[in-house]
PDB file of C-alpha atoms (C1' of nucleotides) in Angstrom:
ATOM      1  CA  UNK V  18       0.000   0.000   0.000  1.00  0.00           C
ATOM      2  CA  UNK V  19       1.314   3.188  -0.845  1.00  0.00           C
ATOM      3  CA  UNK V  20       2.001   5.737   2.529  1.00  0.00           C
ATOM      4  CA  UNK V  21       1.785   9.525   2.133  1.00  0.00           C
ATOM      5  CA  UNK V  22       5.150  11.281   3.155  1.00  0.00           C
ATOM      6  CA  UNK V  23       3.765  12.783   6.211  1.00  0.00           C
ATOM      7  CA  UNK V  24       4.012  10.759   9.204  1.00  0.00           C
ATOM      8  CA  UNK V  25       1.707  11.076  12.412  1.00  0.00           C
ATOM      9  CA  UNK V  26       0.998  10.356  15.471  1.00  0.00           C
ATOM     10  CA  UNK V  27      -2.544  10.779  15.685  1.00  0.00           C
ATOM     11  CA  UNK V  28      -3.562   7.677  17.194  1.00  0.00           C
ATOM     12  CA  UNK V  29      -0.853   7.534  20.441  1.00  0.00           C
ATOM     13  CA  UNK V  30      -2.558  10.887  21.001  1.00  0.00           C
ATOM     14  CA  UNK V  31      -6.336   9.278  21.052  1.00  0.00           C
ATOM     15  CA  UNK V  32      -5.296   7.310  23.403  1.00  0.00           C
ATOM     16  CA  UNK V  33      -3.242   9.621  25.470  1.00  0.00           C
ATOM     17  CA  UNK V  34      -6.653  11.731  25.606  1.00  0.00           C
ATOM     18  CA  UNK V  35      -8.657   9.530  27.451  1.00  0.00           C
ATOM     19  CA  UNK V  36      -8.850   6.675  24.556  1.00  0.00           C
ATOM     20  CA  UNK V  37     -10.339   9.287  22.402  1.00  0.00           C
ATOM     21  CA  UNK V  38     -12.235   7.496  19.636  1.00  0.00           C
ATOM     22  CA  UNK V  39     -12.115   7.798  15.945  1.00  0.00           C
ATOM     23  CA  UNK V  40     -15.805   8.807  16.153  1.00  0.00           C
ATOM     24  CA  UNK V  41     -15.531  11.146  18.447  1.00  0.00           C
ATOM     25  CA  UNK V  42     -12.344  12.809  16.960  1.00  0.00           C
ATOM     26  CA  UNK V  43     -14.047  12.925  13.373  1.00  0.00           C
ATOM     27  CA  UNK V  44     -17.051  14.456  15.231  1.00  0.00           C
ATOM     28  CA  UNK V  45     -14.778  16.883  17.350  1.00  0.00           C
ATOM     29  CA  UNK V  46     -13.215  18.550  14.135  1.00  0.00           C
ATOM     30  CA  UNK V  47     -16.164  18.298  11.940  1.00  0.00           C
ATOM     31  CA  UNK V  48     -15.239  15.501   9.254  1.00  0.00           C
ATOM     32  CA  UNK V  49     -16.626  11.877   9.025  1.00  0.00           C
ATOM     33  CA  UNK V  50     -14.800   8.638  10.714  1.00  0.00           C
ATOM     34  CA  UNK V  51     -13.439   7.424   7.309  1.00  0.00           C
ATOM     35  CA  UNK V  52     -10.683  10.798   7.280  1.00  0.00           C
ATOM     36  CA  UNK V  53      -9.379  10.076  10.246  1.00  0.00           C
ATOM     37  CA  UNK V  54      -8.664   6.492   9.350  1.00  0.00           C
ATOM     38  CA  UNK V  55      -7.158   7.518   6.196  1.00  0.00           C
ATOM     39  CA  UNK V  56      -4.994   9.648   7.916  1.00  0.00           C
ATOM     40  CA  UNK V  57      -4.319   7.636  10.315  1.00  0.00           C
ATOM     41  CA  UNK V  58      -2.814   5.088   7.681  1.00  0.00           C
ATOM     42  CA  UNK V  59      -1.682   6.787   6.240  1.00  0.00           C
ATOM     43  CA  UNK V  60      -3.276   6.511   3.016  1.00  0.00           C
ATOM     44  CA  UNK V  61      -3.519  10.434   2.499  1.00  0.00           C
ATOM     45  CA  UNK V  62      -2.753  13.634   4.422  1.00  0.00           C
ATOM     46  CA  UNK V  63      -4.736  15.649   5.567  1.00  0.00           C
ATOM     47  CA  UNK V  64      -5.592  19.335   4.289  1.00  0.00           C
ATOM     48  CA  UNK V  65      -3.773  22.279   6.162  1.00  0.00           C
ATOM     49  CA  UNK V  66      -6.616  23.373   7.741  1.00  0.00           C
ATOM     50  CA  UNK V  67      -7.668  20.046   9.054  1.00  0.00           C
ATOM     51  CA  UNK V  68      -4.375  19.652  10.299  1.00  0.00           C
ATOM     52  CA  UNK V  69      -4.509  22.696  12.459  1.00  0.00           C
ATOM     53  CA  UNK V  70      -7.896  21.929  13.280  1.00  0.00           C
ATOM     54  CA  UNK V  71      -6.562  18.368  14.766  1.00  0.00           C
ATOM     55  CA  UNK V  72      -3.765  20.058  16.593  1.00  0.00           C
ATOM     56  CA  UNK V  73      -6.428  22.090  18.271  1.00  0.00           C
ATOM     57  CA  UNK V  74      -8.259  19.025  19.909  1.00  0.00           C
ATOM     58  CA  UNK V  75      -5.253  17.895  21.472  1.00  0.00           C
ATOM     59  CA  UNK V  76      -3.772  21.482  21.916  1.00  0.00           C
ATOM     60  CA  UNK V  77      -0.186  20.638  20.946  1.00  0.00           C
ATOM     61  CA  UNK V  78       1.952  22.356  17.999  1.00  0.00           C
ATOM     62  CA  UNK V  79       1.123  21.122  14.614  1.00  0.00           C
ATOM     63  CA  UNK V  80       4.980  19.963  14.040  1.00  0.00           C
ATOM     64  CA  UNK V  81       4.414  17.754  17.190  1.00  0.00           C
ATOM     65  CA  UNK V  82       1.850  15.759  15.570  1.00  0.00           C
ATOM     66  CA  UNK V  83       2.690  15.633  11.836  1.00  0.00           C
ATOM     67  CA  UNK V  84       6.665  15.139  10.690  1.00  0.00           C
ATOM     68  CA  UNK V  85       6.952  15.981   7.030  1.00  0.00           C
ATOM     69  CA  UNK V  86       9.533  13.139   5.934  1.00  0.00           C
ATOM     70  CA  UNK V  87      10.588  13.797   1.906  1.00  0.00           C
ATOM     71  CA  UNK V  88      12.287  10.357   1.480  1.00  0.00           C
ATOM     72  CA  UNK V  89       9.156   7.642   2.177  1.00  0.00           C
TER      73      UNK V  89
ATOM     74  CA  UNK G  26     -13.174  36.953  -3.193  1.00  0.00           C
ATOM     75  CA  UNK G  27     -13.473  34.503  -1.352  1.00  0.00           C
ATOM     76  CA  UNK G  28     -10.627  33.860   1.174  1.00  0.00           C
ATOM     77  CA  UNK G  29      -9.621  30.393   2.876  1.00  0.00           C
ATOM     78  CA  UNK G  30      -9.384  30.175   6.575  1.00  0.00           C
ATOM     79  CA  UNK G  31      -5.256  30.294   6.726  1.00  0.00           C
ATOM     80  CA  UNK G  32      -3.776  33.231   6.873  1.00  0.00           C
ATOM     81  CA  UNK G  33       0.209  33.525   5.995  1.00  0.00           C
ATOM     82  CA  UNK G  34       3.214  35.843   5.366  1.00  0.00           C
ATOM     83  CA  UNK G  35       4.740  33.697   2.239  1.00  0.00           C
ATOM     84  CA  UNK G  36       5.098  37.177   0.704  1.00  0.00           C
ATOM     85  CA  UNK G  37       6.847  38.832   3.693  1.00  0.00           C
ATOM     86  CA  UNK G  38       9.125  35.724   3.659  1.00  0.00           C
ATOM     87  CA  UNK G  39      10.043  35.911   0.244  1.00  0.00           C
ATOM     88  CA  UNK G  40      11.474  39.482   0.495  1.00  0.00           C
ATOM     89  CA  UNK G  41      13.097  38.872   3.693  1.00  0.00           C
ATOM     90  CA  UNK G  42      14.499  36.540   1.656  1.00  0.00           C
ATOM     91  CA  UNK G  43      16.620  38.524  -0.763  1.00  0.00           C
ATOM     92  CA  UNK G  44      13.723  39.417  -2.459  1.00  0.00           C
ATOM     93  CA  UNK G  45      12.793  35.704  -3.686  1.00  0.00           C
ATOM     94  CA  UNK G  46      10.814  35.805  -6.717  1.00  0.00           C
ATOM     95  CA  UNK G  47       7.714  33.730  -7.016  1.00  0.00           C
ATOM     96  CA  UNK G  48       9.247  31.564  -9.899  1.00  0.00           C
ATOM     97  CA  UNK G  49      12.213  31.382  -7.767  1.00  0.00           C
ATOM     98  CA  UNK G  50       9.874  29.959  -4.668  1.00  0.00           C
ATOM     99  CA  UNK G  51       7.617  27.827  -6.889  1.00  0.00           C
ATOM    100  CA  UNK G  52      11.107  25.871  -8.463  1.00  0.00           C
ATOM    101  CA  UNK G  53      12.648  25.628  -4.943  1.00  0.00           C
ATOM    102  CA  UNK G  54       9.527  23.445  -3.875  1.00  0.00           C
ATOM    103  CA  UNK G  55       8.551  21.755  -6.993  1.00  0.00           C
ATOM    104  CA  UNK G  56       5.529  23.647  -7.979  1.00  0.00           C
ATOM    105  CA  UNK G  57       3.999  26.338 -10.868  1.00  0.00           C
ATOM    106  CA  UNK G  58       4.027  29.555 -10.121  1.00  0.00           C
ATOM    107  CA  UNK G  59      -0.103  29.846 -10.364  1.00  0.00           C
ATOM    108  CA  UNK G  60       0.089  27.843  -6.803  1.00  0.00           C
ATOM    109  CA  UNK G  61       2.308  30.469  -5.328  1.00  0.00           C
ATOM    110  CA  UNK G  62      -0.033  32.987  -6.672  1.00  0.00           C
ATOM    111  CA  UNK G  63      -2.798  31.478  -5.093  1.00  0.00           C
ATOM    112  CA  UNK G  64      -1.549  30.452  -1.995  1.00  0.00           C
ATOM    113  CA  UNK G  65      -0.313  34.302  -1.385  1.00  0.00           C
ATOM    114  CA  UNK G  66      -3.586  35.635  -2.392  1.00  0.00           C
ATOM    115  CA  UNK G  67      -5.613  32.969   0.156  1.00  0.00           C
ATOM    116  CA  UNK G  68      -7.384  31.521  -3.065  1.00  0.00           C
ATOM    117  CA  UNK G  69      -7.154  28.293  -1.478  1.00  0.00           C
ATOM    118  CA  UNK G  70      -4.406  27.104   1.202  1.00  0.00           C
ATOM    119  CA  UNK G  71      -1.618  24.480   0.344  1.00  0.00           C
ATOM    120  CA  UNK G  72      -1.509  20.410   1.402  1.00  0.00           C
ATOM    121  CA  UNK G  73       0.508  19.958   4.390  1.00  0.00           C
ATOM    122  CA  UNK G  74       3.450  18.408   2.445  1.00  0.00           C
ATOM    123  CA  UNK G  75       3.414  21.920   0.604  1.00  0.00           C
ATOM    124  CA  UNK G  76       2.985  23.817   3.537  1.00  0.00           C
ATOM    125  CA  UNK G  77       6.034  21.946   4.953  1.00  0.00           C
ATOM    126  CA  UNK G  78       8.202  22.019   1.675  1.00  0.00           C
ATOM    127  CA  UNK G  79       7.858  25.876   1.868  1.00  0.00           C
ATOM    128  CA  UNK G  80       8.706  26.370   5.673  1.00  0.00           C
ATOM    129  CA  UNK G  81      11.313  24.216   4.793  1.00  0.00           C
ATOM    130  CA  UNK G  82      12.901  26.759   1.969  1.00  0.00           C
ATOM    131  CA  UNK G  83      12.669  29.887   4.399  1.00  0.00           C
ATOM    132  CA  UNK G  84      14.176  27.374   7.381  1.00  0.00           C
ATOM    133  CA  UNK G  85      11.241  28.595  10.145  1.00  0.00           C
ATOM    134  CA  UNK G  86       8.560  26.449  11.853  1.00  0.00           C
ATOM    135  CA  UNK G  87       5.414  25.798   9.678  1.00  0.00           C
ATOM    136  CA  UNK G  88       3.129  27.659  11.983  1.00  0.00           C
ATOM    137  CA  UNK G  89       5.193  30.934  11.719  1.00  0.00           C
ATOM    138  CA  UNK G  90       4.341  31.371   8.288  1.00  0.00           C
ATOM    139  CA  UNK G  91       0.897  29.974   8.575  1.00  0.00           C
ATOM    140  CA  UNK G  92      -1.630  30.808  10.877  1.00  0.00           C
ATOM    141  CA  UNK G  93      -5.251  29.176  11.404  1.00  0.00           C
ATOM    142  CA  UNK G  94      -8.357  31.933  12.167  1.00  0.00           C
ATOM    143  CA  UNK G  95     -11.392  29.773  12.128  1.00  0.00           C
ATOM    144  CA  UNK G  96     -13.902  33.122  11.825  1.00  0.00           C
ATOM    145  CA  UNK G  97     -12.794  33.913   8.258  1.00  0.00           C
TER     146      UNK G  97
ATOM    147  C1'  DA C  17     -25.308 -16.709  22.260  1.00  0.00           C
ATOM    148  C1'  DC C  18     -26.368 -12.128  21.331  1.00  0.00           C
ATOM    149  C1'  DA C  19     -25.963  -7.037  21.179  1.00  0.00           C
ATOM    150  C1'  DT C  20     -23.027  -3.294  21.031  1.00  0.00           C
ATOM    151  C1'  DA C  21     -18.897  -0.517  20.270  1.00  0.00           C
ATOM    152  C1'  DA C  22     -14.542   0.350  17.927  1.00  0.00           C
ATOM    153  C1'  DT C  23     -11.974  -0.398  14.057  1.00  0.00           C
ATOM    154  C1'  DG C  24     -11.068  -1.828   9.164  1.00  0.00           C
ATOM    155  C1'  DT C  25     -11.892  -2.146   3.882  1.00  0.00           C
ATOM    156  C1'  DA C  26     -13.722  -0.771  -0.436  1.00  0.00           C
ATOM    157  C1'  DA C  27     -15.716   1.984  -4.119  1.00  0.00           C
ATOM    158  C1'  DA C  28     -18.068   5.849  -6.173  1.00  0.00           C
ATOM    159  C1'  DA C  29     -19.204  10.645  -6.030  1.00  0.00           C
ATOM    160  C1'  DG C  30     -18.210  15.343  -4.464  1.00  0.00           C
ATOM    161  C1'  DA C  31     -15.096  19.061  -3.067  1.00  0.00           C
ATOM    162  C1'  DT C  32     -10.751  21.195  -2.965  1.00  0.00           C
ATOM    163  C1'  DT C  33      -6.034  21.957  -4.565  1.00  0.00           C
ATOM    164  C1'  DA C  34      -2.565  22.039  -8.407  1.00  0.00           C
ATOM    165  C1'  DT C  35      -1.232  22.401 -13.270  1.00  0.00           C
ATOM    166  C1'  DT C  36      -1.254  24.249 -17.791  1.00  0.00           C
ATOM    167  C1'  DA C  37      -1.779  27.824 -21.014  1.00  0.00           C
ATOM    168  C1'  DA C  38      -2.804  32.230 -22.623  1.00  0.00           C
ATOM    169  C1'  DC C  39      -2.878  36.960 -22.076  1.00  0.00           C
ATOM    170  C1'  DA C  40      -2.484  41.552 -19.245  1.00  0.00           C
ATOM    171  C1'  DT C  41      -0.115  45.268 -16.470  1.00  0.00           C
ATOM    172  C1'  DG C  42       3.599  47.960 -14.409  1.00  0.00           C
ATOM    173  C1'  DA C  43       8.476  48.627 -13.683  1.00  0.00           C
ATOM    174  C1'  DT C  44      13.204  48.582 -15.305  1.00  0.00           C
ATOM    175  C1'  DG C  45      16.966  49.117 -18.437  1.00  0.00           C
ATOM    176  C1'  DC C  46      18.832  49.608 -23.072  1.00  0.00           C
TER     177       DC C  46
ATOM    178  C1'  DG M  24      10.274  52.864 -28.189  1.00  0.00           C
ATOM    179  C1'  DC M  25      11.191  48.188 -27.223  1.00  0.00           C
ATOM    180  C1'  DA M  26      12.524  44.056 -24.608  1.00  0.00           C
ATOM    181  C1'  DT M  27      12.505  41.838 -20.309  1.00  0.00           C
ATOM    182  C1'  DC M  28      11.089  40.579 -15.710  1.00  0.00           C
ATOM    183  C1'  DA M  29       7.833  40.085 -11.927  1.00  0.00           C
ATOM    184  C1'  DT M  30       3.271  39.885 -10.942  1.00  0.00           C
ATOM    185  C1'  DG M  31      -1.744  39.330 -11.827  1.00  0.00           C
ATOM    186  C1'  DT M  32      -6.158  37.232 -14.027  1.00  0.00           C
ATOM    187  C1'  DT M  33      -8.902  33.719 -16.072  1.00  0.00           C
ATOM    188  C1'  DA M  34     -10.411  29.225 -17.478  1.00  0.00           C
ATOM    189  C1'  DA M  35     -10.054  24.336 -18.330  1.00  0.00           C
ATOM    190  C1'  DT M  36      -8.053  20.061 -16.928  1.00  0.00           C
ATOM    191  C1'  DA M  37      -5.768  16.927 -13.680  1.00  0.00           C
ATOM    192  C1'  DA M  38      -4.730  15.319  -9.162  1.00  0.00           C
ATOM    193  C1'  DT M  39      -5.701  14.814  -4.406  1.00  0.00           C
ATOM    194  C1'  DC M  40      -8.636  14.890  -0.362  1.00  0.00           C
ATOM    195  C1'  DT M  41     -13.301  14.107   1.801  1.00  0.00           C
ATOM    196  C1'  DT M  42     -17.857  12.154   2.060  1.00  0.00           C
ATOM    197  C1'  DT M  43     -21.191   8.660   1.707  1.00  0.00           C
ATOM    198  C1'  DT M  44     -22.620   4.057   1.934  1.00  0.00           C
ATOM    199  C1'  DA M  45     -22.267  -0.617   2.892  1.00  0.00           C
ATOM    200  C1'  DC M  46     -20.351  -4.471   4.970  1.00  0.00           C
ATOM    201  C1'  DA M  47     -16.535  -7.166   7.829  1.00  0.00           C
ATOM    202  C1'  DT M  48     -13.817  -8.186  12.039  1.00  0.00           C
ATOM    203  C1'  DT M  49     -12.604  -8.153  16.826  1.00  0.00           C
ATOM    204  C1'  DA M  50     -13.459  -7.333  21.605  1.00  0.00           C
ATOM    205  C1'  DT M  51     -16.565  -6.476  25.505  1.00  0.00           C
ATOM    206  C1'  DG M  52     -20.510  -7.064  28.463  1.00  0.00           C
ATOM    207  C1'  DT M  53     -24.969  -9.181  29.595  1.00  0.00           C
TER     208       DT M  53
END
DNA sequence: ACATAATGTAAAAGATTATTAACATGATGC
DNA sequence: GCATCATGTTAATAATCTTTTACATTATGT
C-alpha cells in the first residue's frame, strides 16, 4: 500500500486523551470517521486546515503531531 | 473573493528573503508559479506536504508562516 | 449466544487543490 | 520605443482529499 510522506501520530494521542475514539475525533473537528482512518494510515494527508484543526483538539503544535519526511 | 481560513506571510518571507521571486519559490519546492499565486492571495491554502516544503525553503517552523483563524 | 462498540476495507461521487496555457499590467533598463 | 522581468487574471483540466454508503472483524458485556 502506498504511505503519504507525512508521518503522524494521531492515534498515540487518542489514546493519550482519554482513549479518544475515531468517532468522536471525526465528530470533534467536523469531518466523518473514514478521514481520520485515512490519515491515520496513512493513506492520504490531511488538508492544512484540518491539520490545524486536529492540533487544536489535542492542543499541541502542529509539528508535534505531523513530521513531514521527503524520502518515504 | 473569497478567502480560505489560513492566513500567511509567504510574501513577507520571500522578500526577507533577498527578495525571492515567485518563480524562484515555486522551483525551490517543486511547484507552478499559479500555486504560489494562489496560496499568497488565500485563493485556497496548500496540502501539508506543501505547507512543509515551503517552511522548509525559508528554514522557520510551519506555523510561523501559517496561521489558522477559524472566523474567516 | 447475542448485542453493542470500535476499528477496518472498499468503491463511487463530491469538493478542494494544483497544473497548464494564454494573455495583461507595471516597472526597469537599453 | 522596445525588450525583459515580476506579478496578476482567467479558465479548463488533472490530481488529491473528503464524504457517503455498505459491509466485515474483533473485543466487551450481559
Amino acid at each position: 500500500m502506498e504511505l503519504c510522506s507525512i508521518q503522524n501520530n494521531m492515534r498515540k494521542l487518542r489514546f493519550n486523551h482519554d482513549e479518544m475514539t475515531q468517532q468522536e475525533l471525526a465528530k470533534n473537528i467536523g469531518v466523518t470517521r473514514q478521514t481520520i482512518i485515512a490519515i491515520e494510515s496513512r493513506k492520504y494527508s490531511p488538508t492544512l486546515e484540518l491539520a490545524f484543526k486536529i492540533a487544536g483538539v489535542f492542543q499541541v503544535p502542529l509539528e508535534e503531531i505531523f513530521q513531514y519526511k521527503p524520502e518515504n
